[in-house]
Tab-separated table of C-alpha atoms and ligand atoms in Angstrom:
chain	number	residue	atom	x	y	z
A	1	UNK	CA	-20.131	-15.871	24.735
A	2	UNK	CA	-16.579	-16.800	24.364
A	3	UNK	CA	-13.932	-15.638	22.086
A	4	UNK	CA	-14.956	-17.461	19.303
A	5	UNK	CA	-18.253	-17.116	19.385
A	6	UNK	CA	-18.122	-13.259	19.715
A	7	UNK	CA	-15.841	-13.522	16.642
A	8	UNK	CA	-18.558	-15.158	14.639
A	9	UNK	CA	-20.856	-12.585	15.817
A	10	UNK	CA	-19.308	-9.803	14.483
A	11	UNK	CA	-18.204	-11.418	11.373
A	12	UNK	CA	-21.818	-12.100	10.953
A	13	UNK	CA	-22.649	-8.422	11.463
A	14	UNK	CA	-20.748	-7.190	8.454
A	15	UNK	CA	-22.224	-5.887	5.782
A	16	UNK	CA	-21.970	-5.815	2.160
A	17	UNK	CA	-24.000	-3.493	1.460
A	18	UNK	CA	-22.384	-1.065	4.239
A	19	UNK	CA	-18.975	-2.173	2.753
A	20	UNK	CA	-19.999	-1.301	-0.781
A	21	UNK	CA	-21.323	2.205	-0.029
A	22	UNK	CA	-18.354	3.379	2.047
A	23	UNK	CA	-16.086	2.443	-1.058
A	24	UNK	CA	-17.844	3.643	-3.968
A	25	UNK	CA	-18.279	7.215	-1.621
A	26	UNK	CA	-14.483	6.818	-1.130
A	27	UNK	CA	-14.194	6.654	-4.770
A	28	UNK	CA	-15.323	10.311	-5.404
A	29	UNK	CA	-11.994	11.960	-4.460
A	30	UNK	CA	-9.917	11.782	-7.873
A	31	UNK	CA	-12.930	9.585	-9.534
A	32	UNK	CA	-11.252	9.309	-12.947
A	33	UNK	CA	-13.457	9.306	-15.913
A	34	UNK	CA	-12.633	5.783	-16.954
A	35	UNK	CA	-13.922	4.440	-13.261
A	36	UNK	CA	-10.684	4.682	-12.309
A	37	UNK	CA	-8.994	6.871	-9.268
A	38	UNK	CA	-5.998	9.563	-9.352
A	39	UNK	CA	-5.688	10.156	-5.500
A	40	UNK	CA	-1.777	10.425	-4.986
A	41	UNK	CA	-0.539	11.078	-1.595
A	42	UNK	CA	-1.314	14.178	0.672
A	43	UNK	CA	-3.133	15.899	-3.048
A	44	UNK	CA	-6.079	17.832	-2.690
A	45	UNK	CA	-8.217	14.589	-3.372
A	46	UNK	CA	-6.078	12.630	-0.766
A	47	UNK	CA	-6.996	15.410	1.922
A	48	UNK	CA	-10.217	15.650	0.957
A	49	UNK	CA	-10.477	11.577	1.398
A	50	UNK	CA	-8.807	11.964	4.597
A	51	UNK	CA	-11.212	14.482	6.108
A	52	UNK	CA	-14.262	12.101	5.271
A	53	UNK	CA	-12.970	9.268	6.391
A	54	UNK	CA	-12.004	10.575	9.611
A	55	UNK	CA	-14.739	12.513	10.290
A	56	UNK	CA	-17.193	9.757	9.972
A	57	UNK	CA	-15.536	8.542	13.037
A	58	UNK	CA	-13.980	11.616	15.044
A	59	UNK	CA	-17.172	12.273	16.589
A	60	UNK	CA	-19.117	9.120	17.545
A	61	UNK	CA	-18.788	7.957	21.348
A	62	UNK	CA	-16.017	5.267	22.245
A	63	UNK	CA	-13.732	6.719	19.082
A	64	UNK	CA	-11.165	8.794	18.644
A	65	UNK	CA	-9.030	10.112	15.388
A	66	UNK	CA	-4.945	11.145	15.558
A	67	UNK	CA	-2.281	12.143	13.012
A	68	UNK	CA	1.348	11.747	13.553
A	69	UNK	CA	4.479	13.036	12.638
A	70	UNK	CA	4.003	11.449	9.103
A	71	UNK	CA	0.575	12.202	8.393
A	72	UNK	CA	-0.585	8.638	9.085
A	73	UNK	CA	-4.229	8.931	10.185
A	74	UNK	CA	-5.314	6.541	12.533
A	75	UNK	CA	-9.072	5.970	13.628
A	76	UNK	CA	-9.457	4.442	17.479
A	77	UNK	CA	-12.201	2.384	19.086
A	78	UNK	CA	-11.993	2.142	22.396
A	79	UNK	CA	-11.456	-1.080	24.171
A	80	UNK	CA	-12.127	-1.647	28.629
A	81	UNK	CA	-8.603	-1.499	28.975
A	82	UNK	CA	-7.261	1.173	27.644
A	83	UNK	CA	-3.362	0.305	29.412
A	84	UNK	CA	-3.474	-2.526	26.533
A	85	UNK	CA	-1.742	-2.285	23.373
A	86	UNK	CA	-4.710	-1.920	20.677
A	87	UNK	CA	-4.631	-4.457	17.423
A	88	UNK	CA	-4.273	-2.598	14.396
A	89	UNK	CA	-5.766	-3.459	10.541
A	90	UNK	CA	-6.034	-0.448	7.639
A	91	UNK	CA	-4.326	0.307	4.676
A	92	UNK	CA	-3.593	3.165	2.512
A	93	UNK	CA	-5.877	5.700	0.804
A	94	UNK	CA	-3.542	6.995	-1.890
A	95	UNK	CA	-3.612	5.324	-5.253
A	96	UNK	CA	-1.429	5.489	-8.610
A	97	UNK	CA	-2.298	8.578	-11.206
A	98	UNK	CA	-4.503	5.529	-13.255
A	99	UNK	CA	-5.349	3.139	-10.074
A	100	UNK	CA	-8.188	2.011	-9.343
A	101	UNK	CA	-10.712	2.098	-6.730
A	102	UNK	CA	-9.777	-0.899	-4.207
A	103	UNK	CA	-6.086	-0.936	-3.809
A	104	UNK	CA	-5.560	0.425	-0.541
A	105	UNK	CA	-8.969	2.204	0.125
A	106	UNK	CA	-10.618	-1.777	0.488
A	107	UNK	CA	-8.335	-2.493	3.733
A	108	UNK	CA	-8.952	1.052	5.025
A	109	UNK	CA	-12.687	0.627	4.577
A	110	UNK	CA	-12.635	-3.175	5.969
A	111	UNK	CA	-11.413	-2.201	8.864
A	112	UNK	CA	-14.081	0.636	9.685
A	113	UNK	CA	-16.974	-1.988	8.654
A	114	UNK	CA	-15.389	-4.076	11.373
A	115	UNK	CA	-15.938	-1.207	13.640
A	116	UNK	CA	-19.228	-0.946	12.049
A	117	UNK	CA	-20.186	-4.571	13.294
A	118	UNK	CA	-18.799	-4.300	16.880
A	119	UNK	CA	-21.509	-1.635	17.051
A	120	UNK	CA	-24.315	-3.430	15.126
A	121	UNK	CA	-23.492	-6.225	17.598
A	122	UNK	CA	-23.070	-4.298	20.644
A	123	UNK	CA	-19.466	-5.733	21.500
A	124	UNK	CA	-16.865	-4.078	23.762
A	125	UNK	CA	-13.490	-5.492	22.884
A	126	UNK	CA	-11.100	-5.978	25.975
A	127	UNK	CA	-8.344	-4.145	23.650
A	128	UNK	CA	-8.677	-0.872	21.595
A	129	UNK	CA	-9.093	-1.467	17.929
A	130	UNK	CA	-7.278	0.828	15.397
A	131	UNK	CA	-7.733	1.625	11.686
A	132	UNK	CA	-5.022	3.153	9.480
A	133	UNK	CA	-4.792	5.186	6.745
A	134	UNK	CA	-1.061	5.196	5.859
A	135	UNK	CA	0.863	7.487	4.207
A	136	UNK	CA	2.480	7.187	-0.005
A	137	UNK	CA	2.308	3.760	-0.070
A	138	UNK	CA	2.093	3.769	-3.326
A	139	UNK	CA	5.229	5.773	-4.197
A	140	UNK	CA	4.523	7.386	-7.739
A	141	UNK	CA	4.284	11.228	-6.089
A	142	UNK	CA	7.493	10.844	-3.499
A	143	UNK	CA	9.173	7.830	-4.494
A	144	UNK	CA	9.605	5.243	-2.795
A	145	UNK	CA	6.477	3.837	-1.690
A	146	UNK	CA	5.678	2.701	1.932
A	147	UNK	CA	6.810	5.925	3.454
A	148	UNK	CA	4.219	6.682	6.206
A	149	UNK	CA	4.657	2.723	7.060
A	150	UNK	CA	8.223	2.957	7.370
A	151	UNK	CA	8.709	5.816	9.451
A	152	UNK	CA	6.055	4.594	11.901
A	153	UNK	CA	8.279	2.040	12.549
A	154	UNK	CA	11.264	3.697	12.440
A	155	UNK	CA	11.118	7.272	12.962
A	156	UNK	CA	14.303	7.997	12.246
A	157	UNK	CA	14.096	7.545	8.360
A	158	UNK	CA	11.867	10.827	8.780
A	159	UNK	CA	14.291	13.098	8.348
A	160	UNK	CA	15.629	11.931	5.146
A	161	UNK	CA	12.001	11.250	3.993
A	162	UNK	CA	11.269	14.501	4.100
A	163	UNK	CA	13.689	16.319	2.005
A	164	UNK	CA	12.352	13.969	-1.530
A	165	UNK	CA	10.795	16.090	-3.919
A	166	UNK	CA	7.947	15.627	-5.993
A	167	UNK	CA	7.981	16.445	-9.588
A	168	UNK	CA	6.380	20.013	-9.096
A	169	UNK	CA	9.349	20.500	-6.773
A	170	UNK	CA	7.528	20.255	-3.574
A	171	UNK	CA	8.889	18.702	-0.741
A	172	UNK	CA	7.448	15.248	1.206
A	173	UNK	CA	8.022	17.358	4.505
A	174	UNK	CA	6.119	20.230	3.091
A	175	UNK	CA	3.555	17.789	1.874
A	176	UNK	CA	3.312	16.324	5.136
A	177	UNK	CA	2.616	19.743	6.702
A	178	UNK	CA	-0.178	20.520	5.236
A	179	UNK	CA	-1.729	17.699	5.644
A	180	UNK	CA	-1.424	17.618	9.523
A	181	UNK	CA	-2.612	21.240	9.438
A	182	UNK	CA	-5.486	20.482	7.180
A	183	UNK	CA	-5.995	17.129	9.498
A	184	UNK	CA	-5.696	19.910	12.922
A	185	UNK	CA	-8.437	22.570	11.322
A	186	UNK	CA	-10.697	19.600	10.628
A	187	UNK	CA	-10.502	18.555	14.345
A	188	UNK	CA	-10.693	21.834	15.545
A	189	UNK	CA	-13.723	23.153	13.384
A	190	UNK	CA	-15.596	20.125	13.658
A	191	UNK	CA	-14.923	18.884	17.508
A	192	UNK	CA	-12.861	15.912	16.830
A	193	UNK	CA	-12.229	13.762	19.803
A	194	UNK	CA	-8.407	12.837	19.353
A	195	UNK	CA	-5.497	11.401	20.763
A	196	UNK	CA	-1.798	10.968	20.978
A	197	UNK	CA	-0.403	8.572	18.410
A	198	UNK	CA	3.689	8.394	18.326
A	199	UNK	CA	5.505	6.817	15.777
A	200	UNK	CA	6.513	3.288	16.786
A	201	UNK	CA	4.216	2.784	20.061
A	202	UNK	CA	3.186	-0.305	20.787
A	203	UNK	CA	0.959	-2.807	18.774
A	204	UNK	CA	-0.592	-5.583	19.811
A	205	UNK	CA	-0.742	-7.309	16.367
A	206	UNK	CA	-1.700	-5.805	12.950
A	207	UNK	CA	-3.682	-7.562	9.915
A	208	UNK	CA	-4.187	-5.614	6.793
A	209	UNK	CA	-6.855	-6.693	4.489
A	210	UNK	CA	-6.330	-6.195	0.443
A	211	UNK	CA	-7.441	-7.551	-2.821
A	212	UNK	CA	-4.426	-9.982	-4.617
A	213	UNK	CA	-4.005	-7.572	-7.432
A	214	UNK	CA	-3.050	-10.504	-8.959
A	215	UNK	CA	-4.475	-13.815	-10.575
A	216	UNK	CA	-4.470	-16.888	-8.261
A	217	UNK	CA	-7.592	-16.350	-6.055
A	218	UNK	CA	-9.897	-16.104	-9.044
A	219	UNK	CA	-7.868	-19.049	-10.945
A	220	UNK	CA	-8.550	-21.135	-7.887
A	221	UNK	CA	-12.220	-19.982	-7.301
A	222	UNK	CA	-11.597	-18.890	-3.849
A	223	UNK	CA	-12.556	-16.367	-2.207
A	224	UNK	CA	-9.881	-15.745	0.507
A	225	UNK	CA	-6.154	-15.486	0.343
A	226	UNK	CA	-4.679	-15.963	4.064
A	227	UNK	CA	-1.232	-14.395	2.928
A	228	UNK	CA	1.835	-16.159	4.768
A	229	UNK	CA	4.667	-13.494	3.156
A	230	UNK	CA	5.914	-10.905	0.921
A	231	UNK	CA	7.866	-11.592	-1.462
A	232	UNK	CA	11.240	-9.380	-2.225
A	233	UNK	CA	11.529	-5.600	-4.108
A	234	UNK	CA	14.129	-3.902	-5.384
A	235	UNK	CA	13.614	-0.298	-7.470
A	236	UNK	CA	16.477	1.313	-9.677
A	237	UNK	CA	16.525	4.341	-11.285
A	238	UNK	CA	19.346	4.214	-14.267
A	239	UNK	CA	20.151	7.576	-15.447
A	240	UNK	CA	22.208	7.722	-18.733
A	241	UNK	CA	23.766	11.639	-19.938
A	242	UNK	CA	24.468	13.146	-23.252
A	243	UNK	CA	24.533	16.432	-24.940
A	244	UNK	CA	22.133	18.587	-26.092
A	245	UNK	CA	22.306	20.104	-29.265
A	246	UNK	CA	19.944	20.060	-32.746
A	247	UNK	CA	18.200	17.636	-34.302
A	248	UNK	CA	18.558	19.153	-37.589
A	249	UNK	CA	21.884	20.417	-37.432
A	250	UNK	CA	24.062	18.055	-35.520
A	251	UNK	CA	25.539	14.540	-38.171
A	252	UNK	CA	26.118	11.597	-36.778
A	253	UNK	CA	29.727	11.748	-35.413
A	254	UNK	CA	29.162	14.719	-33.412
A	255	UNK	CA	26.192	13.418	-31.828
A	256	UNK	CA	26.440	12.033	-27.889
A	257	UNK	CA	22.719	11.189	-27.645
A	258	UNK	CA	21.430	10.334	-24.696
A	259	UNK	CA	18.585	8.356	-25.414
A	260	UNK	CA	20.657	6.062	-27.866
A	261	UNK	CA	22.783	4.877	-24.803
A	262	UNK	CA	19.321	4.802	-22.354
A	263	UNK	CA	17.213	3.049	-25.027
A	264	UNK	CA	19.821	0.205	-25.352
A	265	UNK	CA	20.290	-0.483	-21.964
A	266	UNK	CA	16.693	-0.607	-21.525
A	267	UNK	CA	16.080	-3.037	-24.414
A	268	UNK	CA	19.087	-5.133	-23.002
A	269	UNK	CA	17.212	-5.121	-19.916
A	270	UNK	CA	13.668	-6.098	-21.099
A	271	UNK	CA	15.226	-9.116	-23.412
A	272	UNK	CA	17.249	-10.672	-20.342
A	273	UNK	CA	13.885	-9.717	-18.195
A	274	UNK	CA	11.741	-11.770	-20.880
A	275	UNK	CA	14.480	-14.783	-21.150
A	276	UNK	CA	14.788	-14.977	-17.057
A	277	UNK	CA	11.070	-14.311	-16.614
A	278	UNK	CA	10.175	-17.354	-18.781
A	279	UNK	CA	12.708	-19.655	-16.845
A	280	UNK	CA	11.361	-18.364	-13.710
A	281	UNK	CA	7.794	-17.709	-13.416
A	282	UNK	CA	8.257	-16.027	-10.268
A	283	UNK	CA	10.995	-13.410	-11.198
A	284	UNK	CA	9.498	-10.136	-11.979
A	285	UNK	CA	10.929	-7.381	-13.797
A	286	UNK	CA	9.538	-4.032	-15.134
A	287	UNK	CA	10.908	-0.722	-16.940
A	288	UNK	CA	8.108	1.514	-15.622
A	289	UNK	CA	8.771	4.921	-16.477
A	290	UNK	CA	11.063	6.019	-19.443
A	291	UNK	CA	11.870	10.104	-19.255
A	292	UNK	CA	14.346	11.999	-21.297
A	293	UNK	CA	15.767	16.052	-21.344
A	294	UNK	CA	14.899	18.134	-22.355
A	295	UNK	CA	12.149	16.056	-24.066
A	296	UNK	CA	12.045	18.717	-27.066
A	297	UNK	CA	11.217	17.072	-29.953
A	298	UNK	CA	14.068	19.163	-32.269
A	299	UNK	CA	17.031	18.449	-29.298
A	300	UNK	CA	19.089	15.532	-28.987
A	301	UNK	CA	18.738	14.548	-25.114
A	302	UNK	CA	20.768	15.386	-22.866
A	303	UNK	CA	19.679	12.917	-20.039
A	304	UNK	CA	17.414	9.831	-20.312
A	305	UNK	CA	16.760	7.671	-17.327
A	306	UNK	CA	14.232	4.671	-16.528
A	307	UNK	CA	13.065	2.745	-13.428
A	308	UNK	CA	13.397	-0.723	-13.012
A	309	UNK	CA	11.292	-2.734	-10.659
A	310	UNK	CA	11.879	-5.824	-9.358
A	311	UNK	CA	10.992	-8.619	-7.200
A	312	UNK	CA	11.009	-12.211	-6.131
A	313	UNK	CA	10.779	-14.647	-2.821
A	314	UNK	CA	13.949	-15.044	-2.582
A	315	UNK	CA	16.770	-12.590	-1.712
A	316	UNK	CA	19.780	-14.485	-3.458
A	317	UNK	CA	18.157	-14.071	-6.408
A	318	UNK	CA	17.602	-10.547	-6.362
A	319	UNK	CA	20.935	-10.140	-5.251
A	320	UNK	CA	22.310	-11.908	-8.653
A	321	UNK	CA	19.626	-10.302	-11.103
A	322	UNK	CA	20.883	-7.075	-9.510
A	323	UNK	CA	24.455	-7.380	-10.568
A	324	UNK	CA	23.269	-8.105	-13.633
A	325	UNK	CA	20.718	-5.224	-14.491
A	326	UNK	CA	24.162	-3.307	-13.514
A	327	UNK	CA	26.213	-4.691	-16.065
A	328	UNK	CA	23.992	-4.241	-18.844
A	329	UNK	CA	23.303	-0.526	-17.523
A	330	UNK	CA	26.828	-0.194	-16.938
A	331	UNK	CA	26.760	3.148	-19.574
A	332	UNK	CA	24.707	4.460	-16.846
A	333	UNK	CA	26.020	8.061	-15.541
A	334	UNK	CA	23.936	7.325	-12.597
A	335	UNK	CA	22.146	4.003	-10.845
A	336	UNK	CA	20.046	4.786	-7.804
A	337	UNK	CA	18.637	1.954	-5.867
A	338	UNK	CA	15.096	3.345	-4.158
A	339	UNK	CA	14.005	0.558	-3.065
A	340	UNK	CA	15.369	-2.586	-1.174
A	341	UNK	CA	13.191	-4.282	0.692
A	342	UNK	CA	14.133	-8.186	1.672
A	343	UNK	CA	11.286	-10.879	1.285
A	344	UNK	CA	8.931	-10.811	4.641
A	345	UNK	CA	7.383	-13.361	6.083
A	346	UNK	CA	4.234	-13.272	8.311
A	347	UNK	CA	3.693	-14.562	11.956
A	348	UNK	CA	2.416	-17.751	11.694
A	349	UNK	CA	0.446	-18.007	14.738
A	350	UNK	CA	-1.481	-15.309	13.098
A	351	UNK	CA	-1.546	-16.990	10.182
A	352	UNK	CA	-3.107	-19.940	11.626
A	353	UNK	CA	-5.504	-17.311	12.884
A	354	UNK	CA	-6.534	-16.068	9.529
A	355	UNK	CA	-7.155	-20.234	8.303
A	356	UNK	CA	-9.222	-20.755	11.188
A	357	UNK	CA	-11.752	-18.211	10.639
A	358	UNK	CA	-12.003	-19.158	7.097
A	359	UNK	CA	-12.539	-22.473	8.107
A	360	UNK	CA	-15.240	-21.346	10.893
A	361	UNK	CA	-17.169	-18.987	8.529
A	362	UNK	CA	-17.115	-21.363	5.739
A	363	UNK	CA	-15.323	-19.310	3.665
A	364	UNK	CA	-12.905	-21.245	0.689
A	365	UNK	CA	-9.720	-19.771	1.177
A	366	UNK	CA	-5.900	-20.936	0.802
A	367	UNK	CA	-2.333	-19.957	1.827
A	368	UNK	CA	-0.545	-17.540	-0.272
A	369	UNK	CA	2.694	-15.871	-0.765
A	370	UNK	CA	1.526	-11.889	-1.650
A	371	UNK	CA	3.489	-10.633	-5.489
A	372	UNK	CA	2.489	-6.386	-4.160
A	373	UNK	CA	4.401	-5.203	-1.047
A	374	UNK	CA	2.007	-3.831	1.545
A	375	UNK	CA	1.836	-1.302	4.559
A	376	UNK	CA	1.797	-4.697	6.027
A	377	UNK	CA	5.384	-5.480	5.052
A	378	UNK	CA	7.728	-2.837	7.439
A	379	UNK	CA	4.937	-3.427	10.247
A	380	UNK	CA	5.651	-7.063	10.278
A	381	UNK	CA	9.196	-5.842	11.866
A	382	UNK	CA	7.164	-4.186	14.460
A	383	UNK	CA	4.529	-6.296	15.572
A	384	UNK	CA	3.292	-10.105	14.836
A	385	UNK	CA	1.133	-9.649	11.389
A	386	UNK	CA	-0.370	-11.484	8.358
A	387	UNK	CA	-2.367	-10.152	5.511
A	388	UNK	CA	-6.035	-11.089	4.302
A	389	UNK	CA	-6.810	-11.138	0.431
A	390	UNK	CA	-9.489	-10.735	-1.563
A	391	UNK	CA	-9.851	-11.992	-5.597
A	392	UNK	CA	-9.163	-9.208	-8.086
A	393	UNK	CA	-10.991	-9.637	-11.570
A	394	UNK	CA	-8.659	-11.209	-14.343
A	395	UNK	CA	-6.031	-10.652	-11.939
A	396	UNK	CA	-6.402	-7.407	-12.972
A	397	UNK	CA	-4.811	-3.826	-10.800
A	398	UNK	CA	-2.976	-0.468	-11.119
A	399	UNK	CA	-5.665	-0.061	-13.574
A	400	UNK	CA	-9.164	1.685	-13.468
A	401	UNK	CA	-10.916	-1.748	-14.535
A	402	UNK	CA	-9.910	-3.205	-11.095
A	403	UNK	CA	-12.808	-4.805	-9.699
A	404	UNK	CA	-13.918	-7.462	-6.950
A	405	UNK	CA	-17.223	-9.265	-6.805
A	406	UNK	CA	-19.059	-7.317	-3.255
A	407	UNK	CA	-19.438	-10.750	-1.984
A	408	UNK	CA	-15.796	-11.498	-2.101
A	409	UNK	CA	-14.701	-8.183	-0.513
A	410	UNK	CA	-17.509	-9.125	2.053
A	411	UNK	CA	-15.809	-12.465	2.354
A	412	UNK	CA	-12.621	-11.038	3.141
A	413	UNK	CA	-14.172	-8.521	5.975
A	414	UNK	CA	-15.634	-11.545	7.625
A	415	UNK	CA	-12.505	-13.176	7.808
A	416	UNK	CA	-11.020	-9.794	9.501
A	417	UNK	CA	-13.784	-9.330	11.730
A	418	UNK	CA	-13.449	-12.915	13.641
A	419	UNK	CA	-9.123	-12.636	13.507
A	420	UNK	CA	-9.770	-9.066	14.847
A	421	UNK	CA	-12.488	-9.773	17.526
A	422	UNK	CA	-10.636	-12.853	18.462
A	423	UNK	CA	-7.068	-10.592	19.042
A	424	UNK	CA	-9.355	-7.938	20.919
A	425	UNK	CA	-11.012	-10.305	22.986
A	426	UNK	CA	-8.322	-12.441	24.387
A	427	UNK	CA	-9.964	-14.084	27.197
B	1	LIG	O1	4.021	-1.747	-5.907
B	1	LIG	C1	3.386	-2.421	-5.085
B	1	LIG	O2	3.628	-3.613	-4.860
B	1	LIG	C2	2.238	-1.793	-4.329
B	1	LIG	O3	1.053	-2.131	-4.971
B	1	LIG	N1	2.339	-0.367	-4.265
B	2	LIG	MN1	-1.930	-1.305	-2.187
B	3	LIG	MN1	-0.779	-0.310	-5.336
């Protein structure tokens, strides 16, 4: 068979019903009452997830699991020539504290039914395949998100990565610890076969499958996006200081009230946000979380501070709404930028890729710009790589209700399956 073909095959070989198993098992660590998931990064449910999902793997001939230096878990199958540099798809199993259960934990479990239907189909790829399992994507434990991504790619940012704190006071390092301990007893107890992963070694080329978590594919009534870029983010923290003292004691003129000077900036905020949003439907701007101190409800505050995220395709504009979210939080005793992450755009050879198999395996698809940033974003610095969507209900995610029709996330696999065989199998 040639490349193609043997693409086909295994895209033929997924399975749905595999596919759905693997995620509603998934699901169990930090199932929510609601349907929902609360898995945030390196928790007890997040190592829990970890261990299963590795250890479905760790011991089966031709793969191997490792863990590096940021608790990125990556699951190996072999290719014939292991000197090559393996092609790389997965995604990230932690969630937000009300997520649901696809974001992230569908491109980790994509990539494993891949691996699934090389074996179904008996294939030997000439390159090793990997599937990841990155680190705090999300960013609601240790903000910011994309942690375990970044410092793959650039190890240095470890160091500073390591001293943020949690709100429990616990370190990312310390966090990070544990977890490669917990990942090293696993292996040891249960006769993992491992290997050496270091940060930043080479990739051949990396595609990370995800549903849209946003509205197009379903408005469209397709079933694949092939994602061509990532559009632009930018997170603030605005922190705005007062005085304590009581509620019931303390008139008006004495008063320096936090959360006066916090909750006008923040309503200044959301009524430019609303006015800019509506001339520009692809500007995005959200107050997130809203905090105060000491949050007593008989003491004037003391400190109040809110997040700001925001995000478009195009970096000059950021640049300009920036400057003005400043001005109108210009009370502010403190702005911290978290986040700044340019837009990114995909390889477009690989893109082509992703069309292609769409086309082969008859699966309606189009070319999309992606609104979420993705594991997928600091890799693209790295190696070539492109994304792979799938439809998400009523556009709906970061919410338990997040769903995807079976078929669709099936869809989607496919579509992985021949770009990944295809990379594999170069000749
Ligand atoms: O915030 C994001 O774009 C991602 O879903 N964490
Ligand atoms: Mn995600
Ligand atoms: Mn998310």
């Amino acid at each position: 068979m040639n490349t193609a073909e043997l693409a086909e095959t295994c895209a033929g070989a997924v399975s749905g019903g595999r596919l759905g198993r693997m995620l509603d098992e998934l699901a169990q660590w930090g199932a929510r009452e609601d349907g929902g998931v609360d898995r945030q990064t390196l928790t007890t449910q997040d190592l829990s997830a970890r261990r299963w999902i590795a250890g479905l793997y760790a011991t089966r001939a031709g793969y191997k699991v490792a863990i590096d230096a940021a608790a990125n878990i990556f699951i190996r199958r072999e290719g014939n020539d292991p000197a090559l540099a393996p092609v790389l798809t997965g995604s990230h199993l932690d969630t937000q504290p009300a997520g649901g259960r696809l974001d992230g934990a569908f491109g980790v479990v994509a990539g494993l039914e891949v691996f699934n239907a090389l074996d179904e189909a008996g294939i030997r790829t000439q390159r090793a395949m990997e599937v990841a399992a990155w680190t705090n994507e999300e960013g609601c434990r240790f903000s910011p998100g994309l942690m375990g991504s970044n410092a793959f790619v650039d190890p240095t940012q470890m160091d500073g990565l390591r001293s943020v704190l949690d709100a429990q006071g616990i370190t990312f390092g310390a966090a990070v610890d544990s977890a490669c301990q917990d990942f090293a007893e696993s292996a040891r107890s249960n006769g993992w076969h491992g290997f050496d992963a270091p940060m930043k070694r080479a990739i051949h080329a990396c595609i990370e499958a995800h549903i849209e978590q946003g509205p197009e594919l379903e408005r469209a009534a397709l079933q694949v996006g092939c994602v061509n870029a990532i559009q632009g983010v930018r997170w603030y923290e605005m922190t705005f200081s007062g005085r304590s003292s009581h509620a019931g004691t303390t008139p008006l003129a004495a008063r320096d009230d936090a959360m006066v000077k916090a909750v006008a900036a923040a309503h200044a905020v959301l009524g430019m946000a609303a006015l800019e949003m509506q001339a520009d439907p692809s500007l995005r701007i959200t107050v997130g979380r809203f905090q105060a101190l000491p949050a007593s409800i008989n003491t004037i505050a003391r400190e109040a501070r809110f997040t700001i995220d925001l995000r478009h395709p195009d970096d000059k504009v950021l640049e300009a709404m920036q400057v003005r979210l400043l001005q109108l939080c210009a009370q502010a005793s403190h702005t911290a930028v978290l986040l700044c992450k340019p837009p990114v755009p995909f390889d477009a050879a690989l893109h082509q890729l992703t069309q292609e198999a769409c086309t082969r395996l008859g699966l309606p698809h189009m070319s999309m710009l992606s609104g979420a940033f993705h594991d997928a974003m600091p890799l693209a610095a790295h190696t070539p790589t492109v994304m792979l969507f799938a439809p998400s209900r009523d556009g709906l995610s970061h919410n338990p209700a997040e769903h995807t029709p079976i078929e669709d996330l099936t869809a989607c696999t496919r579509a992985l399956a021949f770009c990944m065989t295809r990379l594999a199998c170069p000749n």
